[in-house]
Amino acid sequence: MKMMIPALVLGMASFAALADDNGAEQIARGEYLARAGDCVACHTKAGGEPFAGGLTMATPIGNIYSTNITPDKKTGIGDYSYDEFQKAVRHGVAKNGDTLYPAMPYPSYAVVSDSDMQALYAWFMHGVKPVEQPNQESDIVWPLSMRWPLAIWRGVFAPDVKAFQPIKGQDPVLARGQYLVEGLGHCGACHTPRSLTMQEKALNDSEGSDYLSGSNAPIDGWTASNLRGDNRDGLGSWSEDDLVQFLRTGRNDRTAVFGGMTDVVEHSLQHLSAEDATAIARYLKSLGARDPNQAGFKEDEAVAKALWKGDESKPGASLYVDSCAACHKTSGSGYQRFFPELRGNPVVQAEDPTSLIHIVLGGSTLSGMKGAPSSITMPAFGWRLDDQQVADVVNFIRTSWGNTAKTQVSASDVAKVRKTVPEQGNVDAEKLMQGK
């Protein structure tokens, strides 16, 4: 990190002195850390004031809503002491003693250092605009809405709060990346599979190769990718530079970000220093494969040659040529840093095809970033392709050019994903095509 200050041991009474004596530097550092943690993404609803809460989070038992974390004293956290703040963030315990829903990733934040917590507190108390907006009660019905079972869950599954300590002799860049990934970045909250009791199967690499091996259930209709070194569906074929480009711009020569990850790049990752982006990339590249026996991608030109000759006999081929080839080419190679390469793409070859189905149905837009100002749009095709057609084109993509996805997609699989895709994009696309 570019700005560093000595760690401060604070009591409740000494924090006011910090705001006066070291306020500007501490607040600026806290702002950077809040971006690293992507706090704004969950605590801001569409069209709402930053950090004022109200974002809907769907759970299997009903909707919950993110809370107001502005320094408003009536509806936010303006009357939280530092100790109450850190207990909420690292322990998952609110000011009134309630256990927070684990949608708040306090199991990850348990490793955040005291000095970083103090900087975050300074930012939220002195750098964020107070907004009076009452918190919204969850839609979870009684008795499932009772909080005491959450306290039991926290006691069983949440780790002890203990600041991250690098391994003796560890490369400091690697250690920094590990701290950001395991802690503030809370990457495991989405990219690690969960047990039936909803805890992450591993909170760090030392707990096993499930860590960051990809989600085992869709989140808002998307699946989080495998970030380990697997050759087919992970990052085994990516270089450190590929990862740095992806983190800072949302794209690289291989692919582009989509779905919920676009918000992470927009609000968080593009704002990281080059040093921190490199640290994260280096740490991710240090992770071994979950499946060391996965074969690497080997290009097969048979399909590309067939399409070039006008042979569209393979199921889904004609749909691909009509709807996809203009951007992704008949070779599946796409256009570097604009239209993702489909051949050898880890998302395309993932065991769970949900994300690929979703993007075909609903499309996605990647806004311009600081390092890549042009926006990229994948149009929605759900409005003009039926479930079987989507299944056919997805299967074509997953088994062409050397791609070796094992799971076949059915029309019923597409129908399930379609229910999670907002219709607005499809309707707007249809109107656009009709010139309205």
Short mmCIF file of C-alpha atoms in Angstrom, two decimals:
data_model
loop_
_atom_site.label_atom_id
_atom_site.label_comp_id
_atom_site.label_asym_id
_atom_site.label_seq_id
_atom_site.Cartn_x
_atom_site.Cartn_y
_atom_site.Cartn_z
CA MET A 1 0.00 0.00 0.00
CA LYS A 2 1.24 3.45 -0.87
CA MET A 3 0.38 5.11 2.45
CA MET A 4 1.45 3.43 5.65
CA ILE A 5 1.47 4.71 9.22
CA PRO A 6 2.62 3.04 12.43
CA ALA A 7 0.09 0.83 14.14
CA LEU A 8 -1.72 2.70 16.92
CA VAL A 9 -3.05 1.20 20.08
CA LEU A 10 -6.33 2.95 20.67
CA GLY A 11 -8.66 3.10 23.58
CA MET A 12 -12.08 4.64 23.24
CA ALA A 13 -10.86 7.91 24.69
CA SER A 14 -7.81 8.18 22.45
CA PHE A 15 -9.63 7.94 19.15
CA ALA A 16 -10.72 11.58 19.20
CA ALA A 17 -7.08 12.61 19.39
CA LEU A 18 -6.36 10.52 16.33
CA ALA A 19 -8.99 12.41 14.31
CA ASP A 20 -7.22 15.69 15.13
CA ASP A 21 -3.56 14.66 15.06
CA ASN A 22 -3.46 12.21 12.20
CA GLY A 23 -6.91 12.57 10.70
CA ALA A 24 -6.31 13.27 7.03
CA GLU A 25 -3.82 10.46 6.49
CA GLN A 26 -5.82 7.97 8.52
CA ILE A 27 -9.08 8.82 6.74
CA ALA A 28 -7.47 8.56 3.30
CA ARG A 29 -6.03 5.19 4.21
CA GLY A 30 -9.42 4.06 5.48
CA GLU A 31 -11.03 5.08 2.20
CA TYR A 32 -8.52 2.94 0.29
CA LEU A 33 -9.17 -0.01 2.57
CA ALA A 34 -12.95 0.38 2.20
CA ARG A 35 -12.46 0.18 -1.56
CA ALA A 36 -10.32 -2.92 -1.14
CA GLY A 37 -13.17 -4.44 0.85
CA ASP A 38 -15.79 -3.29 -1.70
CA CYS A 39 -18.04 -2.14 1.13
CA VAL A 40 -20.08 0.14 -1.14
CA ALA A 41 -21.28 -2.72 -3.37
CA CYS A 42 -23.34 -4.43 -0.67
CA HIS A 43 -24.29 -1.39 1.37
CA THR A 44 -25.75 0.69 -1.48
CA LYS A 45 -29.00 -0.07 -3.26
CA ALA A 46 -29.55 0.85 -6.90
CA GLY A 47 -30.02 4.62 -7.13
CA GLY A 48 -29.39 5.03 -3.41
CA GLU A 49 -26.91 7.05 -1.39
CA PRO A 50 -23.51 5.41 -0.89
CA PHE A 51 -23.32 3.17 2.19
CA ALA A 52 -26.94 3.91 3.20
CA GLY A 53 -27.93 0.26 2.81
CA GLY A 54 -31.15 -1.21 1.48
CA LEU A 55 -29.65 -3.61 -1.06
CA THR A 56 -31.76 -6.76 -1.35
CA MET A 57 -29.96 -10.03 -0.72
CA ALA A 58 -31.93 -13.14 -1.60
CA THR A 59 -31.52 -16.16 0.67
CA PRO A 60 -33.25 -19.56 0.60
CA ILE A 61 -35.46 -18.50 3.52
CA GLY A 62 -36.31 -14.95 2.40
CA ASN A 63 -34.79 -11.58 1.57
CA ILE A 64 -32.47 -9.66 3.86
CA TYR A 65 -31.37 -6.07 3.33
CA SER A 66 -27.99 -4.47 3.85
CA THR A 67 -27.74 -1.91 6.62
CA ASN A 68 -26.96 1.78 6.75
CA ILE A 69 -23.26 2.17 7.60
CA THR A 70 -23.05 5.95 7.16
CA PRO A 71 -22.19 7.98 10.29
CA ASP A 72 -25.80 9.10 10.74
CA LYS A 73 -26.44 8.85 14.49
CA LYS A 74 -30.13 8.02 14.17
CA THR A 75 -30.20 5.32 11.48
CA GLY A 76 -26.54 4.54 10.76
CA ILE A 77 -23.45 3.79 12.82
CA GLY A 78 -22.65 7.33 13.93
CA ASP A 79 -22.86 6.43 17.63
CA TYR A 80 -20.69 3.31 17.35
CA SER A 81 -17.49 3.38 19.38
CA TYR A 82 -14.39 1.91 17.77
CA ASP A 83 -14.80 -1.25 19.82
CA GLU A 84 -18.44 -1.63 18.75
CA PHE A 85 -17.43 -1.06 15.12
CA GLN A 86 -14.69 -3.69 15.12
CA LYS A 87 -16.95 -6.18 16.90
CA ALA A 88 -19.51 -5.81 14.12
CA VAL A 89 -16.95 -6.09 11.32
CA ARG A 90 -14.64 -8.80 12.70
CA HIS A 91 -16.87 -10.68 15.16
CA GLY A 92 -20.28 -10.36 13.48
CA VAL A 93 -21.93 -8.84 16.56
CA ALA A 94 -24.04 -5.69 16.21
CA LYS A 95 -24.14 -2.86 18.76
CA ASN A 96 -27.34 -4.29 20.30
CA GLY A 97 -25.74 -7.71 20.70
CA ASP A 98 -27.49 -9.42 17.77
CA THR A 99 -25.45 -11.72 15.56
CA LEU A 100 -25.20 -10.44 11.99
CA TYR A 101 -26.30 -12.57 9.09
CA PRO A 102 -23.20 -14.19 7.53
CA ALA A 103 -23.96 -12.31 4.32
CA MET A 104 -21.68 -9.89 6.15
CA PRO A 105 -18.33 -11.68 5.61
CA TYR A 106 -17.05 -11.33 9.17
CA PRO A 107 -15.40 -14.79 9.00
CA SER A 108 -13.03 -13.27 6.42
CA TYR A 109 -12.63 -9.95 8.21
CA ALA A 110 -11.50 -11.79 11.35
CA VAL A 111 -7.90 -11.56 10.05
CA VAL A 112 -7.95 -7.79 9.40
CA SER A 113 -5.32 -5.99 11.47
CA ASP A 114 -6.10 -3.53 14.26
CA SER A 115 -4.41 -0.67 12.40
CA ASP A 116 -6.51 -1.30 9.29
CA MET A 117 -9.67 -1.51 11.39
CA GLN A 118 -8.82 1.83 12.99
CA ALA A 119 -8.32 3.43 9.59
CA LEU A 120 -11.64 2.03 8.38
CA TYR A 121 -13.35 3.44 11.46
CA ALA A 122 -11.80 6.85 10.80
CA TRP A 123 -13.07 6.81 7.22
CA PHE A 124 -16.62 5.77 8.05
CA MET A 125 -16.89 8.28 10.88
CA HIS A 126 -15.22 11.25 9.21
CA GLY A 127 -15.06 10.59 5.45
CA VAL A 128 -18.55 9.29 4.64
CA LYS A 129 -21.59 11.54 4.29
CA PRO A 130 -24.25 10.83 6.94
CA VAL A 131 -27.53 9.68 5.41
CA GLU A 132 -30.72 9.30 7.41
CA GLN A 133 -32.27 6.13 6.01
CA PRO A 134 -33.86 3.58 8.34
CA ASN A 135 -32.80 -0.02 7.99
CA GLN A 136 -35.29 -2.42 6.47
CA GLU A 137 -36.39 -5.50 8.35
CA SER A 138 -35.80 -8.84 6.66
CA ASP A 139 -38.59 -10.71 4.91
CA ILE A 140 -37.70 -13.92 6.74
CA VAL A 141 -40.75 -15.24 8.58
CA TRP A 142 -40.85 -16.33 12.21
CA PRO A 143 -39.47 -18.60 13.63
CA LEU A 144 -36.68 -18.60 11.03
CA SER A 145 -36.19 -14.87 11.66
CA MET A 146 -35.02 -15.45 15.24
CA ARG A 147 -31.43 -14.35 15.77
CA TRP A 148 -30.30 -16.74 18.52
CA PRO A 149 -29.60 -19.63 16.07
CA LEU A 150 -27.21 -17.26 14.26
CA ALA A 151 -25.25 -16.85 17.48
CA ILE A 152 -24.86 -20.64 17.64
CA TRP A 153 -23.78 -20.69 13.99
CA ARG A 154 -21.23 -17.97 14.69
CA GLY A 155 -19.90 -19.83 17.71
CA VAL A 156 -19.45 -23.04 15.74
CA PHE A 157 -18.20 -21.76 12.37
CA ALA A 158 -16.76 -18.25 12.71
CA PRO A 159 -13.00 -18.24 13.36
CA ASP A 160 -11.34 -16.51 16.29
CA VAL A 161 -10.42 -12.91 15.56
CA LYS A 162 -6.69 -12.94 15.01
CA ALA A 163 -4.73 -10.55 12.82
CA PHE A 164 -3.07 -12.13 9.80
CA GLN A 165 0.55 -13.11 10.34
CA PRO A 166 2.76 -13.97 7.36
CA ILE A 167 4.73 -17.18 7.41
CA LYS A 168 8.32 -16.64 8.54
CA GLY A 169 10.47 -15.95 5.49
CA GLN A 170 7.45 -15.57 3.19
CA ASP A 171 7.82 -13.30 0.16
CA PRO A 172 6.33 -9.98 1.40
CA VAL A 173 4.47 -9.48 -1.90
CA LEU A 174 2.91 -12.93 -1.57
CA ALA A 175 2.04 -12.26 2.06
CA ARG A 176 0.38 -8.96 1.16
CA GLY A 177 -1.69 -10.70 -1.51
CA GLN A 178 -2.72 -13.44 0.89
CA TYR A 179 -3.82 -10.85 3.46
CA LEU A 180 -5.94 -8.97 0.92
CA VAL A 181 -7.51 -12.11 -0.55
CA GLU A 182 -8.27 -13.82 2.77
CA GLY A 183 -9.23 -10.63 4.60
CA LEU A 184 -10.60 -7.39 3.22
CA GLY A 185 -11.11 -8.80 -0.28
CA HIS A 186 -13.18 -11.65 1.25
CA CYS A 187 -12.79 -13.53 -2.05
CA GLY A 188 -13.70 -16.82 -0.42
CA ALA A 189 -17.19 -15.57 0.46
CA CYS A 190 -18.17 -16.08 -3.19
CA HIS A 191 -15.42 -18.23 -4.68
CA THR A 192 -15.35 -21.02 -2.06
CA PRO A 193 -18.03 -23.75 -1.96
CA ARG A 194 -20.22 -23.90 1.13
CA SER A 195 -21.48 -26.77 3.25
CA LEU A 196 -25.13 -27.53 3.89
CA THR A 197 -24.85 -25.39 7.02
CA MET A 198 -23.69 -22.49 4.79
CA GLN A 199 -20.20 -22.01 6.17
CA GLU A 200 -17.33 -21.81 3.70
CA LYS A 201 -15.64 -25.20 3.38
CA ALA A 202 -12.26 -23.51 3.87
CA LEU A 203 -11.28 -19.98 4.93
CA ASN A 204 -7.72 -20.22 3.64
CA ASP A 205 -5.47 -22.50 1.63
CA SER A 206 -4.10 -24.25 4.70
CA GLU A 207 -7.60 -25.64 5.35
CA GLY A 208 -7.71 -27.46 2.03
CA SER A 209 -8.04 -27.16 -1.73
CA ASP A 210 -11.75 -26.29 -1.54
CA TYR A 211 -10.57 -22.76 -0.81
CA LEU A 212 -11.30 -20.51 -3.82
CA SER A 213 -12.21 -23.53 -5.97
CA GLY A 214 -15.46 -21.90 -7.14
CA SER A 215 -18.96 -21.67 -5.75
CA ASN A 216 -21.16 -24.76 -5.60
CA ALA A 217 -24.41 -22.80 -5.88
CA PRO A 218 -25.40 -19.81 -8.03
CA ILE A 219 -25.34 -16.36 -6.44
CA ASP A 220 -27.91 -14.04 -8.05
CA GLY A 221 -27.95 -16.38 -11.02
CA TRP A 222 -24.15 -16.51 -11.47
CA THR A 223 -21.52 -18.98 -10.34
CA ALA A 224 -18.22 -17.72 -8.95
CA SER A 225 -15.22 -19.09 -10.84
CA ASN A 226 -12.44 -21.39 -9.69
CA LEU A 227 -9.45 -19.19 -8.76
CA ARG A 228 -7.03 -22.04 -8.17
CA GLY A 229 -4.43 -23.48 -10.54
CA ASP A 230 -6.66 -25.99 -12.34
CA ASN A 231 -5.86 -26.30 -16.03
CA ARG A 232 -9.35 -26.51 -17.50
CA ASP A 233 -11.67 -24.49 -15.28
CA GLY A 234 -9.19 -22.55 -13.13
CA LEU A 235 -6.33 -20.09 -13.60
CA GLY A 236 -3.64 -22.64 -14.42
CA SER A 237 -3.08 -21.26 -17.91
CA TRP A 238 -3.09 -17.60 -16.85
CA SER A 239 0.08 -15.66 -16.18
CA GLU A 240 0.54 -13.21 -13.33
CA ASP A 241 0.33 -10.37 -15.86
CA ASP A 242 -2.96 -11.78 -17.21
CA LEU A 243 -4.37 -11.63 -13.70
CA VAL A 244 -3.12 -8.11 -12.98
CA GLN A 245 -4.72 -6.81 -16.19
CA PHE A 246 -7.97 -8.56 -15.33
CA LEU A 247 -8.06 -7.19 -11.78
CA ARG A 248 -7.32 -3.60 -12.77
CA THR A 249 -9.38 -3.32 -15.98
CA GLY A 250 -11.88 -6.17 -15.92
CA ARG A 251 -10.40 -7.62 -19.09
CA ASN A 252 -7.28 -9.11 -20.61
CA ASP A 253 -6.29 -10.78 -23.86
CA ARG A 254 -8.28 -13.87 -22.88
CA THR A 255 -11.57 -12.73 -21.41
CA ALA A 256 -13.66 -10.00 -19.79
CA VAL A 257 -15.48 -9.83 -16.48
CA PHE A 258 -19.24 -10.30 -16.31
CA GLY A 259 -22.10 -10.59 -13.85
CA GLY A 260 -21.62 -9.64 -10.21
CA MET A 261 -17.87 -9.46 -10.66
CA THR A 262 -18.27 -6.31 -12.78
CA ASP A 263 -19.26 -4.42 -9.62
CA VAL A 264 -16.19 -5.73 -7.80
CA VAL A 265 -13.89 -4.45 -10.54
CA GLU A 266 -15.75 -1.14 -10.87
CA HIS A 267 -16.00 -0.28 -7.18
CA SER A 268 -12.95 -2.04 -5.79
CA LEU A 269 -10.26 -3.71 -7.86
CA GLN A 270 -9.61 -0.95 -10.40
CA HIS A 271 -8.82 1.39 -7.52
CA LEU A 272 -6.09 -0.79 -6.04
CA SER A 273 -2.49 0.24 -6.38
CA ALA A 274 -0.40 -1.60 -8.95
CA GLU A 275 1.53 -3.12 -6.06
CA ASP A 276 -1.58 -4.54 -4.41
CA ALA A 277 -3.00 -5.85 -7.69
CA THR A 278 0.31 -7.62 -8.31
CA ALA A 279 0.30 -9.02 -4.78
CA ILE A 280 -3.19 -10.48 -5.22
CA ALA A 281 -2.28 -11.97 -8.60
CA ARG A 282 0.91 -13.51 -7.22
CA TYR A 283 -0.92 -15.07 -4.32
CA LEU A 284 -3.66 -16.53 -6.54
CA LYS A 285 -1.02 -17.96 -8.86
CA SER A 286 0.60 -19.66 -5.87
CA LEU A 287 -2.50 -21.78 -5.21
CA GLY A 288 -2.32 -25.36 -6.39
CA ALA A 289 -5.00 -27.06 -8.43
CA ARG A 290 -7.97 -28.64 -6.75
CA ASP A 291 -7.73 -31.36 -9.39
CA PRO A 292 -4.06 -31.81 -10.32
CA ASN A 293 -5.05 -34.36 -12.98
CA GLN A 294 -7.01 -31.88 -15.07
CA ALA A 295 -5.57 -31.82 -18.58
CA GLY A 296 -4.57 -28.50 -20.07
CA PHE A 297 -6.42 -26.99 -23.00
CA LYS A 298 -5.36 -28.30 -26.39
CA GLU A 299 -6.79 -26.48 -29.38
CA ASP A 300 -8.72 -28.51 -31.95
CA GLU A 301 -9.27 -26.71 -35.27
CA ALA A 302 -11.85 -29.16 -36.64
CA VAL A 303 -14.92 -27.06 -35.80
CA ALA A 304 -13.34 -23.80 -36.97
CA LYS A 305 -12.43 -25.41 -40.32
CA ALA A 306 -15.92 -26.86 -40.69
CA LEU A 307 -17.59 -23.49 -40.08
CA TRP A 308 -15.18 -21.82 -42.49
CA LYS A 309 -16.33 -24.27 -45.16
CA GLY A 310 -20.00 -23.62 -44.37
CA ASP A 311 -20.53 -26.91 -42.55
CA GLU A 312 -23.04 -26.16 -39.77
CA SER A 313 -24.08 -29.74 -39.15
CA LYS A 314 -22.96 -29.84 -35.52
CA PRO A 315 -25.93 -29.08 -33.20
CA GLY A 316 -25.91 -25.40 -32.27
CA ALA A 317 -23.47 -24.46 -35.03
CA SER A 318 -25.92 -22.42 -37.13
CA LEU A 319 -27.11 -20.57 -34.02
CA TYR A 320 -23.51 -19.78 -33.13
CA VAL A 321 -22.75 -18.46 -36.61
CA ASP A 322 -25.90 -16.30 -36.67
CA SER A 323 -25.65 -14.91 -33.14
CA CYS A 324 -22.08 -15.21 -31.83
CA ALA A 325 -19.47 -15.49 -34.56
CA ALA A 326 -19.40 -11.79 -35.46
CA CYS A 327 -17.81 -11.00 -32.10
CA HIS A 328 -16.24 -14.28 -31.04
CA LYS A 329 -15.21 -15.49 -34.53
CA THR A 330 -15.82 -18.94 -35.99
CA SER A 331 -12.53 -19.96 -34.38
CA GLY A 332 -13.77 -18.96 -30.90
CA SER A 333 -10.75 -16.67 -30.55
CA GLY A 334 -12.69 -13.43 -30.05
CA TYR A 335 -10.98 -10.04 -30.15
CA GLN A 336 -8.32 -9.31 -27.55
CA ARG A 337 -9.47 -7.08 -24.67
CA PHE A 338 -12.92 -6.61 -26.23
CA PHE A 339 -14.78 -9.83 -26.99
CA PRO A 340 -13.67 -12.78 -24.85
CA GLU A 341 -11.96 -15.83 -26.24
CA LEU A 342 -14.29 -18.81 -25.94
CA ARG A 343 -11.76 -21.52 -26.77
CA GLY A 344 -10.03 -22.63 -23.59
CA ASN A 345 -12.04 -20.20 -21.46
CA PRO A 346 -12.29 -21.51 -17.87
CA VAL A 347 -15.86 -20.21 -17.43
CA VAL A 348 -16.96 -21.92 -20.65
CA GLN A 349 -15.48 -25.22 -19.49
CA ALA A 350 -16.68 -25.08 -15.88
CA GLU A 351 -18.62 -28.06 -14.60
CA ASP A 352 -21.54 -25.78 -13.72
CA PRO A 353 -22.74 -24.00 -16.90
CA THR A 354 -25.01 -21.52 -15.08
CA SER A 355 -22.92 -18.42 -15.80
CA LEU A 356 -22.62 -19.15 -19.51
CA ILE A 357 -26.37 -19.80 -19.78
CA HIS A 358 -27.06 -16.58 -17.86
CA ILE A 359 -24.92 -14.38 -20.07
CA VAL A 360 -26.48 -15.80 -23.24
CA LEU A 361 -29.95 -15.14 -21.86
CA GLY A 362 -29.47 -11.77 -20.25
CA GLY A 363 -26.23 -10.32 -21.62
CA SER A 364 -23.85 -8.20 -19.58
CA THR A 365 -22.12 -4.82 -19.77
CA LEU A 366 -18.63 -4.01 -18.56
CA SER A 367 -18.26 -0.27 -18.08
CA GLY A 368 -15.08 1.54 -18.96
CA MET A 369 -12.40 1.48 -16.27
CA LYS A 370 -9.49 3.79 -15.55
CA GLY A 371 -7.07 1.57 -17.46
CA ALA A 372 -9.54 0.60 -20.19
CA PRO A 373 -12.04 3.38 -20.92
CA SER A 374 -14.12 1.57 -23.54
CA SER A 375 -17.21 -0.29 -22.40
CA ILE A 376 -17.98 -3.82 -23.58
CA THR A 377 -21.52 -5.14 -24.04
CA MET A 378 -22.71 -8.67 -24.57
CA PRO A 379 -26.30 -8.37 -25.85
CA ALA A 380 -29.11 -10.47 -24.42
CA PHE A 381 -30.44 -13.30 -26.58
CA GLY A 382 -33.08 -14.67 -24.23
CA TRP A 383 -35.79 -12.62 -25.92
CA ARG A 384 -35.34 -14.39 -29.27
CA LEU A 385 -33.87 -17.81 -28.45
CA ASP A 386 -36.00 -20.45 -26.75
CA ASP A 387 -34.69 -22.76 -24.06
CA GLN A 388 -33.65 -25.54 -26.45
CA GLN A 389 -31.85 -23.10 -28.75
CA VAL A 390 -29.89 -21.65 -25.84
CA ALA A 391 -29.01 -25.16 -24.68
CA ASP A 392 -27.81 -26.05 -28.18
CA VAL A 393 -25.57 -23.01 -28.60
CA VAL A 394 -24.15 -23.34 -25.07
CA ASN A 395 -23.34 -27.01 -25.66
CA PHE A 396 -21.74 -26.08 -28.99
CA ILE A 397 -19.48 -23.53 -27.31
CA ARG A 398 -18.57 -25.88 -24.45
CA THR A 399 -17.48 -28.69 -26.79
CA SER A 400 -15.82 -26.85 -29.71
CA TRP A 401 -12.23 -25.75 -30.53
CA GLY A 402 -10.81 -28.12 -27.95
CA ASN A 403 -13.15 -27.19 -25.07
CA THR A 404 -13.89 -30.27 -22.99
CA ALA A 405 -16.80 -29.36 -20.70
CA LYS A 406 -18.32 -32.58 -19.42
CA THR A 407 -21.85 -31.52 -18.46
CA GLN A 408 -24.50 -31.39 -21.19
CA VAL A 409 -27.01 -28.55 -20.90
CA SER A 410 -30.70 -29.32 -21.35
CA ALA A 411 -33.65 -27.06 -22.13
CA SER A 412 -34.86 -27.55 -18.55
CA ASP A 413 -31.48 -26.30 -17.25
CA VAL A 414 -31.93 -23.14 -19.30
CA ALA A 415 -35.51 -22.71 -18.08
CA LYS A 416 -34.30 -22.72 -14.46
CA VAL A 417 -31.69 -20.05 -15.12
CA ARG A 418 -34.14 -17.97 -17.16
CA LYS A 419 -36.26 -17.50 -14.04
CA THR A 420 -33.34 -15.67 -12.38
CA VAL A 421 -32.58 -13.33 -15.30
CA PRO A 422 -34.25 -9.90 -15.28
CA GLU A 423 -36.57 -9.49 -18.24
CA GLN A 424 -35.92 -5.78 -18.77
CA GLY A 425 -32.76 -6.29 -20.81
CA ASN A 426 -34.54 -8.74 -23.07
CA VAL A 427 -37.49 -6.40 -23.59
CA ASP A 428 -35.22 -3.43 -24.34
CA ALA A 429 -33.25 -5.48 -26.84
CA GLU A 430 -36.41 -6.50 -28.64
CA LYS A 431 -37.56 -2.89 -28.84
CA LEU A 432 -34.16 -1.86 -30.16
CA MET A 433 -34.33 -4.48 -32.89
CA GLN A 434 -37.78 -3.21 -33.84
CA GLY A 435 -36.52 0.36 -34.02
CA LYS A 436 -38.61 1.59 -31.11
#
